[in-house]
């Protein structure tokens, strides 16, 4: 392939450089386009816009490939732990045993959160959505750990801020859950690994030691690993965009959490279960709901189907489907909503509407089912997605800073009114 792309505007031609990534993805570098030609590009939703060069995650939506730092998601999900994957995303390589032990112990030392943060928990109405709480609590951490506000932290200081956030996030998430059910919070315990500690703070009780089923720990690890990064999606781009203003890590991540909340993004896992419940209450006629999803005059969409970039299959969905079957079998769960999910999946996979549009179950179709089986209430699902996505967001924020990327500032094509004369309010 030629090393430049030629743009012809009127009778003038311009050569623009072509950038090729390590997986042979090609991009036309248009960074000088406006200076050269006066033109900008228009790409609503950034479907064809590379916002950065990144060495963290590679995905191929056509082939259904997802890799973190060159390792396939299939291998990582099978062979590693969430903390190992977090280390990989943050620092670029899989840790040695010693590095992982040090990482784990650094995280364990920072899992406690400032006691005054509990006042925030007390202030939220008991029914307030966990995602709103999470976003507010994460940005509030910046007030309790103000050293993070320095945008010129040394690498060591920055690393400590990162460790603190990863450590405290699990505590915050479990405390949000405890508040939602009106139970006392459980403090972190250093003797546990990251995931077990989180599960203990979530499902544990103050009065007695609970046993955490290894099947549950393993499923939780898998879910968190599968969500750990997904290159430049809506929330990650938000984290990078907010961080590009030199904003502190907590504020950047809180913005990412808000972006994740929407049902077209991370909120889909909650929407899946709500949809399945609705279908069940309506009598369980999956065909009726498939027809509604196909009807262009009906706003209903099959939640958990389709993906912005995966157009053949979502590799995470394949892994999670297997984990889902195992968990349900081992925990002996017999859930009528699950039967509806299976019927819906089978019907959609054989329906020309979904086949032609390449709409397959995505990761959120199954993750909601597992979270439910593990005992999480529906409105906690997106919070769990955020817990998993955190190392990815942080790694992307860190990379953006290390690469000294400029502040994000897209342009627009203005289509509004031109030159109107002001009319006094009495005349309008
Ligand atoms: N149910 C019914 N029809 C659908 C669906 C669906 N879930 N998704 C897309 N379509 C149709 C859509 O109506 C359109 O049809 P037509 O070409 O006749 O106008 C066609 O498929 C293409 O849709 P699109 O909106 O242009 O596709 P997109 O790639 O921009 O949207 C999506 C991707 C994920 C927003 C969309 O598929 C969707 O809304 N899915 C349901 C929500 C969901 O599960 N989201 C989680 C995504 S995975 C989590 C994550 O990584 O964040």
Coordinates of C-alpha atoms and ligand atoms in Angstrom, one line a residue:
X1 CA 0.0 0.0 0.0
X2 CA 1.2 3.5 -0.8
X3 CA 2.4 5.5 2.2
X4 CA 0.1 8.4 1.5
X5 CA -3.5 8.9 0.7
X6 CA -4.5 11.6 -1.9
X7 CA -7.4 13.9 -1.3
X8 CA -8.6 15.8 -4.3
X9 CA -10.5 19.0 -3.6
X10 CA -11.4 20.9 -6.8
X11 CA -8.3 20.9 -8.9
X12 CA -5.9 20.6 -6.0
X13 CA -4.6 17.3 -4.6
X14 CA -3.1 16.8 -1.2
X15 CA -1.1 13.9 0.1
X16 CA -1.9 12.8 3.6
X17 CA 0.3 10.3 5.5
X18 CA -1.0 6.8 6.1
X19 CA -0.3 5.3 9.6
X20 CA -0.3 1.5 10.0
X21 CA -0.6 -0.1 13.4
X22 CA 1.1 -3.3 14.5
X23 CA -2.0 -5.4 13.6
X24 CA -2.0 -3.8 10.1
X25 CA -4.8 -1.4 10.8
X26 CA -4.5 1.5 8.4
X27 CA -5.4 5.1 9.1
X28 CA -5.2 8.3 7.1
X29 CA -3.5 10.9 9.3
X30 CA -5.7 14.0 8.8
X31 CA -4.2 16.1 11.6
X32 CA -2.9 18.7 9.1
X33 CA -6.0 18.5 6.8
X34 CA -7.6 21.8 8.0
X35 CA -4.3 23.7 7.8
X36 CA -3.7 22.4 4.3
X37 CA -7.2 22.6 2.9
X38 CA -9.5 24.5 5.2
X39 CA -11.7 21.4 5.4
X40 CA -12.4 19.2 8.4
X41 CA -13.8 15.7 8.4
X42 CA -17.4 14.9 9.6
X43 CA -17.9 11.7 11.4
X44 CA -20.9 11.6 13.7
X45 CA -20.4 9.1 16.6
X46 CA -16.7 8.9 15.6
X47 CA -17.4 5.6 13.8
X48 CA -14.4 6.1 11.5
X49 CA -12.2 8.3 13.6
X50 CA -9.1 7.1 15.4
X51 CA -8.7 9.4 18.3
X52 CA -5.4 8.1 19.5
X53 CA -2.6 5.6 18.9
X54 CA -2.8 3.1 21.7
X55 CA -0.7 0.0 22.8
X56 CA -3.2 -1.4 25.3
X57 CA -6.1 -3.2 23.6
X58 CA -6.6 -4.5 20.1
X59 CA -9.9 -5.6 18.8
X60 CA -11.1 -6.8 15.4
X61 CA -14.9 -6.5 15.2
X62 CA -15.2 -8.5 12.0
X63 CA -13.1 -11.4 13.2
X64 CA -14.3 -11.3 16.8
X65 CA -10.8 -10.8 18.2
X66 CA -10.0 -9.1 21.5
X67 CA -6.4 -8.9 23.0
X68 CA -5.0 -7.0 25.9
X69 CA -1.4 -6.0 25.3
X70 CA -1.1 -8.8 22.7
X71 CA -2.6 -11.6 24.9
X72 CA -5.9 -13.1 23.7
X73 CA -8.9 -12.6 25.9
X74 CA -9.6 -16.3 25.8
X75 CA -6.2 -17.1 27.4
X76 CA -6.4 -14.4 29.9
X77 CA -9.9 -15.3 31.0
X78 CA -8.9 -19.0 31.4
X79 CA -5.5 -18.6 33.0
X80 CA -5.2 -15.4 34.9
X81 CA -6.8 -13.4 37.7
X82 CA -8.3 -9.9 37.5
X83 CA -5.5 -8.4 39.4
X84 CA -2.9 -10.0 37.0
X85 CA -4.9 -8.5 34.1
X86 CA -5.0 -5.1 35.8
X87 CA -1.3 -5.2 36.2
X88 CA -0.9 -6.1 32.5
X89 CA -3.1 -3.3 31.4
X90 CA -1.5 -0.7 33.6
X91 CA 2.2 -1.6 33.2
X92 CA 2.3 -3.4 29.8
X93 CA 3.5 -6.8 30.8
X94 CA 2.2 -9.8 32.8
X95 CA 3.7 -9.6 36.3
X96 CA 6.2 -12.0 37.8
X97 CA 5.1 -13.7 41.0
X98 CA 7.0 -11.1 43.0
X99 CA 5.5 -8.2 41.1
X100 CA 2.1 -9.6 41.5
X101 CA 2.6 -10.1 45.2
X102 CA 3.8 -6.6 45.6
X103 CA 0.9 -5.2 43.6
X104 CA -1.6 -7.2 45.7
X105 CA 0.0 -6.1 48.9
X106 CA 0.1 -2.4 47.8
X107 CA -3.6 -2.7 46.9
X108 CA -4.4 -4.3 50.2
X109 CA -2.8 -1.5 52.1
X110 CA -5.1 1.1 50.5
X111 CA -8.5 -0.6 50.6
X112 CA -9.8 1.4 53.5
X113 CA -11.6 4.6 52.7
X114 CA -11.7 7.8 54.8
X115 CA -14.3 7.4 57.5
X116 CA -15.8 10.7 56.6
X117 CA -16.8 9.3 53.2
X118 CA -19.5 7.4 55.1
X119 CA -21.3 10.6 55.5
X120 CA -21.8 10.6 51.7
X121 CA -23.3 7.2 51.9
X122 CA -25.7 8.4 54.6
X123 CA -26.7 11.4 52.5
X124 CA -27.9 9.4 49.5
X125 CA -31.5 8.4 49.4
X126 CA -31.7 4.6 50.0
X127 CA -33.2 4.0 46.5
X128 CA -30.8 6.2 44.6
X129 CA -29.2 4.5 41.7
X130 CA -25.8 2.9 42.5
X131 CA -24.2 4.3 39.3
X132 CA -25.0 7.9 40.5
X133 CA -23.6 7.1 43.9
X134 CA -20.5 5.5 42.3
X135 CA -19.7 8.4 40.1
X136 CA -20.2 10.9 43.0
X137 CA -18.2 8.9 45.4
X138 CA -15.3 8.4 43.0
X139 CA -15.0 12.1 42.3
X140 CA -15.3 12.8 46.0
X141 CA -12.2 10.7 46.6
X142 CA -10.3 13.7 45.1
X143 CA -11.3 15.8 48.1
X144 CA -10.0 13.2 50.5
X145 CA -6.8 12.5 48.6
X146 CA -6.0 16.0 47.4
X147 CA -2.4 15.1 46.3
X148 CA -4.1 13.7 43.2
X149 CA -5.0 17.2 42.1
X150 CA -1.4 17.9 41.2
X151 CA -1.4 17.4 37.4
X152 CA 2.4 17.1 37.5
X153 CA 2.7 14.2 39.9
X154 CA 5.9 12.2 39.6
X155 CA 5.5 8.7 38.2
X156 CA 5.7 7.3 41.7
X157 CA 3.0 9.7 43.1
X158 CA 0.8 9.0 40.1
X159 CA 1.2 5.3 40.7
X160 CA 0.1 5.6 44.3
X161 CA -3.0 7.5 43.2
X162 CA -3.8 4.7 40.8
X163 CA -3.2 2.0 43.4
X164 CA -5.4 3.9 45.8
X165 CA -8.2 4.2 43.3
X166 CA -8.2 0.5 42.3
X167 CA -8.0 -0.5 46.0
X168 CA -10.8 1.8 47.2
X169 CA -13.2 1.1 44.2
X170 CA -14.0 -2.4 45.5
X171 CA -14.7 -1.0 48.9
X172 CA -16.9 1.7 47.5
X173 CA -18.8 -0.7 45.3
X174 CA -19.5 -3.1 48.1
X175 CA -20.6 -0.3 50.5
X176 CA -23.0 0.9 47.9
X177 CA -24.5 -2.5 47.8
X178 CA -24.7 -2.8 51.6
X179 CA -26.5 0.6 51.8
X180 CA -29.0 -0.5 49.1
X181 CA -30.1 -3.4 51.4
X182 CA -29.8 -1.4 54.6
X183 CA -27.0 -3.6 56.1
X184 CA -24.0 -2.5 57.9
X185 CA -20.8 -2.1 55.9
X186 CA -18.1 -4.7 56.1
X187 CA -14.5 -3.5 56.3
X188 CA -11.8 -4.8 53.9
X189 CA -9.5 -7.6 55.1
X190 CA -5.9 -7.9 54.0
X191 CA -5.9 -11.7 54.2
X192 CA -8.1 -11.9 51.0
X193 CA -7.2 -11.5 47.4
X194 CA -8.9 -8.6 45.5
X195 CA -11.9 -10.5 44.3
X196 CA -12.5 -12.5 47.5
X197 CA -12.2 -9.3 49.5
X198 CA -14.7 -7.6 47.4
X199 CA -17.2 -10.6 47.7
X200 CA -16.6 -10.7 51.4
X201 CA -17.4 -7.0 51.8
X202 CA -20.4 -7.4 49.6
X203 CA -22.0 -10.7 50.9
X204 CA -20.2 -11.1 54.2
X205 CA -21.7 -10.4 57.6
X206 CA -20.2 -8.7 60.6
X207 CA -21.1 -11.5 63.0
X208 CA -19.7 -14.6 61.3
X209 CA -17.1 -15.5 58.7
X210 CA -18.8 -16.6 55.5
X211 CA -17.5 -19.1 53.0
X212 CA -17.0 -17.8 49.5
X213 CA -17.6 -20.5 46.9
X214 CA -14.6 -20.8 44.6
X215 CA -17.0 -21.1 41.7
X216 CA -18.3 -17.6 42.5
X217 CA -14.7 -16.2 42.9
X218 CA -13.8 -17.7 39.5
X219 CA -16.9 -16.4 37.8
X220 CA -16.3 -13.0 39.2
X221 CA -12.7 -13.0 38.1
X222 CA -13.8 -14.0 34.6
X223 CA -16.5 -11.2 34.4
X224 CA -14.1 -8.6 35.6
X225 CA -11.3 -9.7 33.2
X226 CA -13.8 -9.7 30.2
X227 CA -14.8 -6.1 31.1
X228 CA -11.3 -4.8 31.9
X229 CA -10.7 -2.9 28.7
X230 CA -12.3 -2.4 25.3
X231 CA -10.2 0.3 23.6
X232 CA -11.8 3.6 22.6
X233 CA -15.5 3.1 23.5
X234 CA -17.8 5.8 24.8
X235 CA -16.7 5.7 28.5
X236 CA -13.0 5.2 27.8
X237 CA -13.0 8.0 25.3
X238 CA -14.7 10.1 27.9
X239 CA -12.0 9.3 30.5
X240 CA -9.3 10.3 28.0
X241 CA -11.1 13.4 26.9
X242 CA -11.7 14.6 30.4
X243 CA -8.2 13.6 31.5
X244 CA -6.8 15.5 28.5
X245 CA -7.7 18.8 30.2
X246 CA -5.1 17.7 32.9
X247 CA -8.0 16.9 35.2
X248 CA -7.2 14.5 38.1
X249 CA -7.6 10.8 37.8
X250 CA -10.7 10.6 40.1
X251 CA -12.6 13.2 38.2
X252 CA -11.7 11.6 34.8
X253 CA -12.9 8.1 36.0
X254 CA -16.1 9.6 37.5
X255 CA -16.9 11.0 34.1
X256 CA -16.2 7.6 32.5
X257 CA -18.6 6.0 35.1
X258 CA -21.3 8.5 34.0
X259 CA -20.7 7.6 30.4
X260 CA -21.0 3.9 31.2
X261 CA -24.3 4.3 32.9
X262 CA -26.4 4.6 29.7
X263 CA -28.4 1.6 28.5
X264 CA -26.7 1.7 25.1
X265 CA -23.3 1.1 26.8
X266 CA -22.7 -0.4 30.3
X267 CA -26.3 0.0 31.4
X268 CA -27.3 -2.7 28.9
X269 CA -26.7 -5.5 31.4
X270 CA -29.3 -4.1 33.7
X271 CA -31.6 -3.4 30.8
X272 CA -31.3 -7.1 29.7
X273 CA -32.7 -8.5 33.0
X274 CA -35.4 -5.8 33.1
X275 CA -36.4 -6.8 29.6
X276 CA -36.4 -10.5 30.4
X277 CA -38.5 -9.8 33.5
X278 CA -41.0 -7.7 31.5
X279 CA -41.3 -10.5 28.9
X280 CA -41.9 -13.0 31.7
X281 CA -44.6 -10.9 33.3
X282 CA -46.2 -10.4 29.9
X283 CA -46.6 -14.2 29.6
X284 CA -43.2 -15.2 28.1
X285 CA -44.2 -14.9 24.4
X286 CA -40.7 -14.3 23.0
X287 CA -41.9 -14.2 19.4
X288 CA -44.1 -11.2 20.2
X289 CA -41.1 -9.4 21.6
X290 CA -38.9 -10.4 18.7
X291 CA -41.5 -8.9 16.4
X292 CA -41.6 -5.7 18.5
X293 CA -37.8 -5.4 18.1
X294 CA -38.1 -5.7 14.3
X295 CA -40.9 -3.2 14.1
X296 CA -39.5 0.2 13.0
X297 CA -42.5 2.0 14.5
X298 CA -41.8 0.4 17.9
X299 CA -39.0 1.9 19.9
X300 CA -38.2 -1.5 21.5
X301 CA -34.8 -3.1 20.9
X302 CA -33.6 -6.4 22.1
X303 CA -31.3 -5.5 24.9
X304 CA -28.0 -7.4 24.9
X305 CA -28.1 -7.9 21.1
X306 CA -25.9 -6.1 18.6
X307 CA -22.6 -4.3 19.1
X308 CA -21.1 -1.1 17.8
X309 CA -17.9 -2.9 16.6
X310 CA -18.4 -6.7 16.8
X311 CA -20.2 -7.6 13.6
X312 CA -19.9 -11.4 13.7
X313 CA -19.7 -12.3 17.3
X314 CA -18.6 -10.8 20.6
X315 CA -15.6 -13.0 21.8
X316 CA -16.4 -12.0 25.4
X317 CA -20.0 -13.4 24.9
X318 CA -18.6 -16.8 23.9
X319 CA -16.4 -17.0 27.0
X320 CA -19.1 -15.7 29.3
X321 CA -21.8 -18.0 27.9
X322 CA -19.7 -21.0 29.0
X323 CA -19.0 -19.4 32.4
X324 CA -22.7 -18.7 32.7
X325 CA -23.7 -22.3 32.1
X326 CA -21.1 -23.5 34.6
X327 CA -22.1 -21.1 37.3
X328 CA -25.8 -21.9 36.9
X329 CA -25.2 -25.6 37.0
X330 CA -22.8 -25.5 39.9
X331 CA -25.0 -23.2 42.0
X332 CA -28.1 -25.2 41.0
X333 CA -30.0 -22.1 39.8
X334 CA -33.3 -22.7 38.2
X335 CA -34.5 -19.3 37.0
X336 CA -37.6 -18.9 34.8
X337 CA -36.0 -15.7 33.4
X338 CA -33.2 -17.8 32.1
X339 CA -35.5 -20.0 30.1
X340 CA -36.8 -16.8 28.4
X341 CA -33.2 -15.7 27.7
X342 CA -32.5 -19.0 26.0
X343 CA -35.6 -18.9 23.9
X344 CA -34.9 -15.3 22.9
X345 CA -31.4 -16.1 22.0
X346 CA -32.3 -19.1 19.9
X347 CA -35.2 -17.3 18.1
X348 CA -33.0 -14.2 17.3
X349 CA -30.1 -16.2 16.1
X350 CA -32.4 -17.9 13.5
X351 CA -34.3 -14.8 12.5
X352 CA -33.3 -13.2 9.1
X353 CA -33.7 -9.7 10.6
X354 CA -31.1 -10.3 13.3
X355 CA -28.9 -12.5 11.0
X356 CA -28.8 -9.9 8.2
X357 CA -27.9 -7.1 10.5
X358 CA -25.4 -9.2 12.3
X359 CA -27.1 -8.8 15.7
X360 CA -25.7 -11.4 18.1
X361 CA -25.9 -11.6 21.9
X362 CA -23.2 -9.4 23.4
X363 CA -21.3 -9.7 26.7
X364 CA -24.1 -8.0 28.5
X365 CA -26.7 -10.5 27.5
X366 CA -24.9 -13.1 29.7
X367 CA -23.2 -11.0 32.3
X368 CA -26.6 -9.9 33.7
X369 CA -27.7 -13.5 34.0
X370 CA -24.5 -14.4 36.0
X371 CA -24.7 -11.4 38.2
X372 CA -28.3 -12.3 39.0
X373 CA -27.3 -15.9 39.8
X374 CA -24.5 -14.6 42.1
X375 CA -27.1 -12.7 44.1
X376 CA -26.5 -9.1 42.9
X377 CA -29.6 -6.9 42.5
X378 CA -30.2 -5.6 38.9
X379 CA -29.2 -2.0 39.5
X380 CA -25.8 -3.1 40.7
X381 CA -24.9 -4.7 37.4
X382 CA -23.5 -1.6 35.7
X383 CA -21.5 -0.8 38.9
X384 CA -19.9 -4.2 38.5
X385 CA -19.1 -3.5 34.9
X386 CA -17.4 -0.3 36.1
X387 CA -15.4 -2.2 38.7
X388 CA -14.1 -4.4 35.9
X389 CA -13.4 -1.6 33.5
X390 CA -11.5 0.5 36.0
X391 CA -8.0 -0.8 35.2
X392 CA -8.7 -0.3 31.5
X393 CA -9.8 3.3 32.1
X394 CA -6.8 4.0 34.3
X395 CA -4.4 2.4 31.8
X396 CA -5.9 4.6 29.0
X397 CA -5.7 7.7 31.2
X398 CA -2.0 6.9 32.0
X399 CA -1.1 6.3 28.4
X400 CA -2.8 9.5 27.4
X401 CA -0.7 11.4 29.9
X402 CA 2.5 9.6 29.1
X403 CA 2.1 10.3 25.4
X404 CA 1.4 14.0 26.3
X405 CA -1.7 14.0 24.2
X406 CA -3.2 17.5 23.6
X407 CA -6.5 18.5 25.1
X408 CA -9.4 16.9 23.1
X409 CA -11.3 19.4 21.1
X410 CA -13.4 18.2 18.1
X411 CA -14.8 20.6 15.6
X412 CA -18.3 20.8 14.0
X413 CA -20.1 21.8 10.9
X414 CA -22.3 24.7 12.0
X415 CA -25.9 24.4 10.5
X416 CA -27.7 27.0 12.6
X417 CA -29.1 30.4 11.8
X418 CA -26.8 33.0 10.3
X419 CA -26.8 36.7 11.3
X420 CA -30.2 37.4 12.9
X421 CA -31.1 40.9 14.1
X422 CA -32.0 41.0 17.8
X423 CA -35.7 41.6 18.4
X424 CA -36.8 43.2 21.7
X425 CA -38.8 40.8 23.9
X426 CA -41.9 43.1 23.6
X427 CA -41.9 42.5 19.8
X428 CA -41.5 38.7 19.7
Ligands
LIG1 N1 -32.7 -4.9 18.5 C1 -33.3 -4.6 17.3 N2 -32.7 -4.0 16.3 C2 -31.5 -3.6 16.4 C3 -30.8 -3.8 17.6 C4 -31.4 -4.4 18.7 N3 -30.8 -4.7 19.8 N4 -29.5 -3.3 17.5 C5 -29.5 -2.8 16.2 N5 -30.7 -3.0 15.6 C6 -31.0 -2.6 14.2 C7 -31.2 -1.1 14.0 O1 -32.6 -0.8 14.2 C8 -30.7 -1.0 12.6 O2 -31.7 -1.4 11.7 P1 -31.9 -0.7 10.3 O3 -30.6 -1.0 9.5 O4 -33.0 -1.5 9.7 O5 -32.2 0.7 10.5 C9 -29.5 -1.9 12.5 O6 -29.8 -2.9 13.4 C10 -28.2 -1.3 12.8 O7 -28.4 -0.6 14.1 P2 -27.4 0.6 14.6 O8 -28.1 1.3 15.8 O9 -27.0 1.4 13.5 O10 -26.2 -0.2 15.1 P3 -25.0 0.3 15.9 O11 -23.9 -0.6 15.6 O12 -24.9 1.8 15.8 O13 -25.6 0.1 17.5 C11 -25.9 -0.9 19.6 C12 -25.0 -0.8 18.3 C13 -25.1 -1.7 20.6 C14 -26.1 0.6 20.2 C15 -27.2 -1.5 19.2 O14 -27.1 -2.7 18.7 C16 -28.2 -1.6 20.5 O15 -28.9 -0.6 20.8 N6 -28.2 -2.8 21.2 C17 -29.0 -2.9 22.3 C18 -28.2 -2.3 23.5 C19 -27.0 -3.1 24.0 O16 -27.1 -4.3 24.1 N7 -25.9 -2.4 24.2 C20 -24.7 -3.1 24.8 C21 -23.6 -3.0 23.9 S1 -22.2 -4.1 24.5 C22 -21.7 -3.3 25.9 C23 -20.6 -2.3 25.6 O17 -19.5 -2.8 25.0 O18 -20.7 -1.2 25.9

